[in-house]
């Protein structure tokens, strides 16, 4: 069974641009969540999607948004990029439903903002 | 919100030594996982352990949910165990979803 797949793996953007990251969950998993990892703030929860609905959101500005498609694939978008958005963005999936279940992570998308 | 504290922050071991990593959390949780982050950044699942004890080879983990802590034991450490170990907890929110909170991690270096 394929794992969680994130694309692109690496990207470089300049301030003011926007970026879209993609995440394909493990087959059959309906919940996808996103995280940001920076040296200063560590690993922080961005948002969680289940059946195309955002169920939960972390404390990030509105420039950070996401969505989930009917096939459970998810995208996150960051608009008006700032230098501080440089980070490793991780996506995780799990089966979902009522019980939390185990989270499985992708390899991440490393974003550099110049 | 829930606070997660991991200790020690840094640990240097000689190959073959044993170690215990600790994760304290400030409130009741529905889920607790331990991860090892590899040099490329991927989080590798070690244990899904909201309560009880589990073992997997040289690694074992215990979570005492009533006392709000979890321990990760590494025995006979190897250089390949080096990296950062994270504890992550989750609690169900009113929305029905889960918010994940990570500790700051324990950075382990195993010397040959």
Coordinates of C-alpha atoms in Angstrom, one line a residue:
Chain A
X1 CA 0.0 0.0 0.0
X2 CA 1.5 3.3 -1.0
X3 CA 2.2 5.8 1.7
X4 CA 1.3 9.5 2.0
X5 CA 2.6 11.4 -1.0
X6 CA 3.5 15.0 -1.0
X7 CA 4.4 17.2 -4.0
X8 CA 6.5 19.1 -4.7
X9 CA 9.3 18.0 -2.4
X10 CA 11.3 21.2 -2.7
X11 CA 10.4 24.6 -3.9
X12 CA 11.7 28.2 -3.8
X13 CA 9.4 31.2 -4.0
X14 CA 9.9 34.9 -3.5
X15 CA 8.1 37.2 -1.0
X16 CA 4.6 38.1 -2.1
X17 CA 4.0 35.0 -4.3
X18 CA 1.7 32.2 -3.5
X19 CA 2.2 28.5 -3.3
X20 CA 0.1 25.4 -3.5
X21 CA 1.2 22.1 -1.9
X22 CA -0.5 18.8 -2.6
X23 CA -1.0 15.7 -0.5
X24 CA -2.3 12.3 -1.5
X25 CA -3.3 10.2 1.5
X26 CA -3.0 6.5 2.0
X27 CA -5.7 4.7 0.1
X28 CA -8.9 4.5 2.1
X29 CA -7.9 7.2 4.5
X30 CA -10.4 10.0 4.7
X31 CA -8.7 12.4 7.1
X32 CA -5.8 14.6 6.1
X33 CA -4.0 17.1 8.3
X34 CA -1.3 19.6 7.7
X35 CA 1.6 20.8 9.8
X36 CA 4.3 23.4 9.6
X37 CA 7.8 22.8 11.0
X38 CA 10.3 25.6 11.6
X39 CA 13.4 25.7 13.8
X40 CA 11.9 28.4 15.9
X41 CA 8.3 27.2 16.4
X42 CA 8.7 23.5 16.0
X43 CA 5.9 21.4 14.7
X44 CA 2.6 23.2 14.5
X45 CA -0.8 22.0 13.5
X46 CA -2.3 23.9 10.5
X47 CA -5.7 22.2 9.8
X48 CA -7.5 18.9 9.4
X49 CA -9.9 17.8 6.7
X50 CA -12.4 15.0 6.7
X51 CA -14.8 14.2 3.9
X52 CA -14.0 17.5 2.2
X53 CA -14.8 19.5 5.4
X54 CA -12.4 21.4 7.5
X55 CA -12.9 20.0 11.0
X56 CA -10.2 21.8 12.9
X57 CA -7.8 24.7 12.4
X58 CA -4.6 25.8 14.2
X59 CA -3.6 29.4 15.0
X60 CA -2.4 30.6 11.6
X61 CA -3.4 33.7 9.6
X62 CA -5.9 33.5 6.9
X63 CA -3.1 33.4 4.3
X64 CA -3.0 29.7 5.0
X65 CA -5.9 27.8 3.5
X66 CA -6.6 24.3 2.4
X67 CA -9.2 22.1 0.8
X68 CA -9.9 18.4 0.3
X69 CA -11.3 16.8 -2.7
X70 CA -13.8 14.0 -3.0
X71 CA -11.0 11.5 -3.5
X72 CA -9.5 12.6 -0.2
X73 CA -6.5 14.3 -1.8
X74 CA -5.8 17.6 -0.2
X75 CA -4.1 20.9 -1.1
X76 CA -2.9 23.7 1.0
X77 CA -2.3 27.2 -0.2
X78 CA -0.2 30.0 1.2
X79 CA -0.8 33.4 -0.3
X80 CA 1.4 36.6 -0.1
X81 CA 4.4 34.6 1.1
X82 CA 6.6 36.0 3.8
X83 CA 10.1 35.1 4.7
X84 CA 8.8 33.4 7.9
X85 CA 6.8 31.0 5.8
X86 CA 10.0 29.1 5.0
X87 CA 9.4 25.8 6.5
X88 CA 8.9 22.1 6.1
X89 CA 5.2 21.4 5.5
X90 CA 4.1 18.0 6.5
X91 CA 0.9 16.2 5.6
X92 CA -0.6 13.3 7.5
X93 CA -3.5 10.9 6.9
X94 CA -5.5 8.5 8.9
X95 CA -8.6 6.4 8.4
X96 CA -10.7 9.0 10.2
X97 CA -14.2 8.3 11.5
X98 CA -14.8 8.7 15.2
X99 CA -11.7 7.3 16.9
X100 CA -8.5 9.2 16.4
X101 CA -6.4 6.4 15.0
X102 CA -2.8 6.4 14.0
X103 CA -1.4 9.3 11.9
X104 CA 0.9 8.5 9.0
X105 CA 3.1 11.3 7.6
X106 CA 4.4 12.1 4.1
X107 CA 8.0 13.1 3.4
X108 CA 7.1 16.8 3.4
X109 CA 7.4 19.8 1.1
X110 CA 10.3 22.1 1.9
X111 CA 9.5 25.7 1.1
X112 CA 12.1 28.4 0.9
X113 CA 10.9 32.0 0.6
X114 CA 13.5 34.5 -0.6
Chain B
X1 CA -4.5 24.5 25.3
X2 CA -2.6 21.4 26.1
X3 CA 1.1 21.7 26.8
X4 CA 3.5 19.0 25.9
X5 CA 7.0 18.9 27.4
X6 CA 9.7 16.5 26.3
X7 CA 12.8 15.7 28.2
X8 CA 15.7 15.7 27.9
X9 CA 16.0 18.2 25.0
X10 CA 19.3 16.7 24.0
X11 CA 20.9 13.4 24.7
X12 CA 24.3 11.9 23.7
X13 CA 24.9 8.2 24.1
X14 CA 27.6 5.7 23.5
X15 CA 26.5 3.0 21.2
X16 CA 25.1 0.1 23.2
X17 CA 23.7 2.3 26.0
X18 CA 20.1 2.4 27.1
X19 CA 18.0 5.6 27.4
X20 CA 14.6 6.8 28.5
X21 CA 12.8 9.7 26.8
X22 CA 9.9 11.4 28.6
X23 CA 6.8 13.2 27.4
X24 CA 4.5 15.1 29.9
X25 CA 1.2 16.5 28.9
X26 CA -1.0 18.9 30.8
X27 CA -4.5 17.6 30.1
X28 CA -6.3 14.4 29.2
X29 CA -5.8 13.3 25.6
X30 CA -7.4 10.8 23.2
X31 CA -4.3 9.9 21.4
X32 CA -0.5 9.8 21.9
X33 CA 2.1 8.8 19.3
X34 CA 5.9 8.7 19.3
X35 CA 7.8 9.5 16.1
X36 CA 11.4 9.5 14.9
X37 CA 12.2 12.2 12.4
X38 CA 14.8 11.0 9.9
X39 CA 17.5 13.3 8.4
X40 CA 15.2 14.0 5.4
X41 CA 12.5 15.3 7.6
X42 CA 10.0 12.5 7.5
X43 CA 8.2 11.5 10.7
X44 CA 8.5 7.7 11.1
X45 CA 5.9 6.1 13.3
X46 CA 7.2 4.4 16.4
X47 CA 4.2 3.8 18.6
X48 CA 0.6 4.6 18.7
X49 CA 0.0 4.4 22.5
X50 CA -2.8 6.3 24.1
X51 CA -2.4 4.1 27.1
X52 CA -0.5 0.9 28.2
X53 CA 2.8 -0.6 27.1
X54 CA 4.0 -1.7 23.7
X55 CA 7.3 -3.1 22.5
X56 CA 8.9 -3.3 19.1
X57 CA 12.4 -4.8 19.0
X58 CA 14.8 -2.6 21.0
X59 CA 12.1 0.1 21.5
X60 CA 9.3 0.1 24.0
X61 CA 6.9 2.7 25.2
X62 CA 4.6 3.2 28.2
X63 CA 1.8 5.7 28.6
X64 CA 0.2 6.3 32.0
X65 CA -2.8 8.4 30.9
X66 CA -4.1 9.1 34.4
X67 CA -0.7 10.6 35.3
X68 CA -0.3 12.4 32.0
X69 CA 3.0 11.1 30.8
X70 CA 4.6 8.7 28.4
X71 CA 8.0 7.1 28.3
X72 CA 10.0 5.8 25.3
X73 CA 12.8 3.3 26.1
X74 CA 15.6 2.7 23.7
X75 CA 17.8 -0.3 24.6
X76 CA 21.2 -1.2 23.1
X77 CA 21.3 2.1 21.1
X78 CA 22.7 2.1 17.6
X79 CA 24.1 5.0 15.5
X80 CA 21.0 4.7 13.3
X81 CA 18.9 5.6 16.3
X82 CA 20.3 9.2 16.1
X83 CA 17.8 11.9 15.2
X84 CA 14.9 13.7 16.8
X85 CA 12.2 11.9 18.7
X86 CA 8.8 13.6 19.0
X87 CA 5.8 13.0 21.2
X88 CA 2.4 14.1 19.8
X89 CA -0.9 14.2 21.6
X90 CA -4.4 14.8 20.3
X91 CA -7.7 15.6 21.8
X92 CA -11.1 15.6 20.2
X93 CA -12.4 19.1 19.7
X94 CA -16.0 20.3 19.8
X95 CA -16.0 20.2 16.0
X96 CA -15.5 16.4 16.1
X97 CA -12.0 16.7 14.7
X98 CA -8.6 16.4 16.4
X99 CA -5.9 19.0 17.0
X100 CA -2.4 17.6 17.2
X101 CA 0.1 19.1 19.6
X102 CA 3.8 18.1 19.4
X103 CA 6.4 18.4 22.0
X104 CA 9.7 20.2 21.1
X105 CA 11.4 16.9 20.7
X106 CA 14.5 15.1 22.1
X107 CA 17.6 15.3 19.9
X108 CA 19.5 12.0 20.2
X109 CA 23.0 11.4 19.0
X110 CA 24.5 8.0 19.4
X111 CA 28.3 7.8 19.1
X112 CA 30.1 4.8 17.6

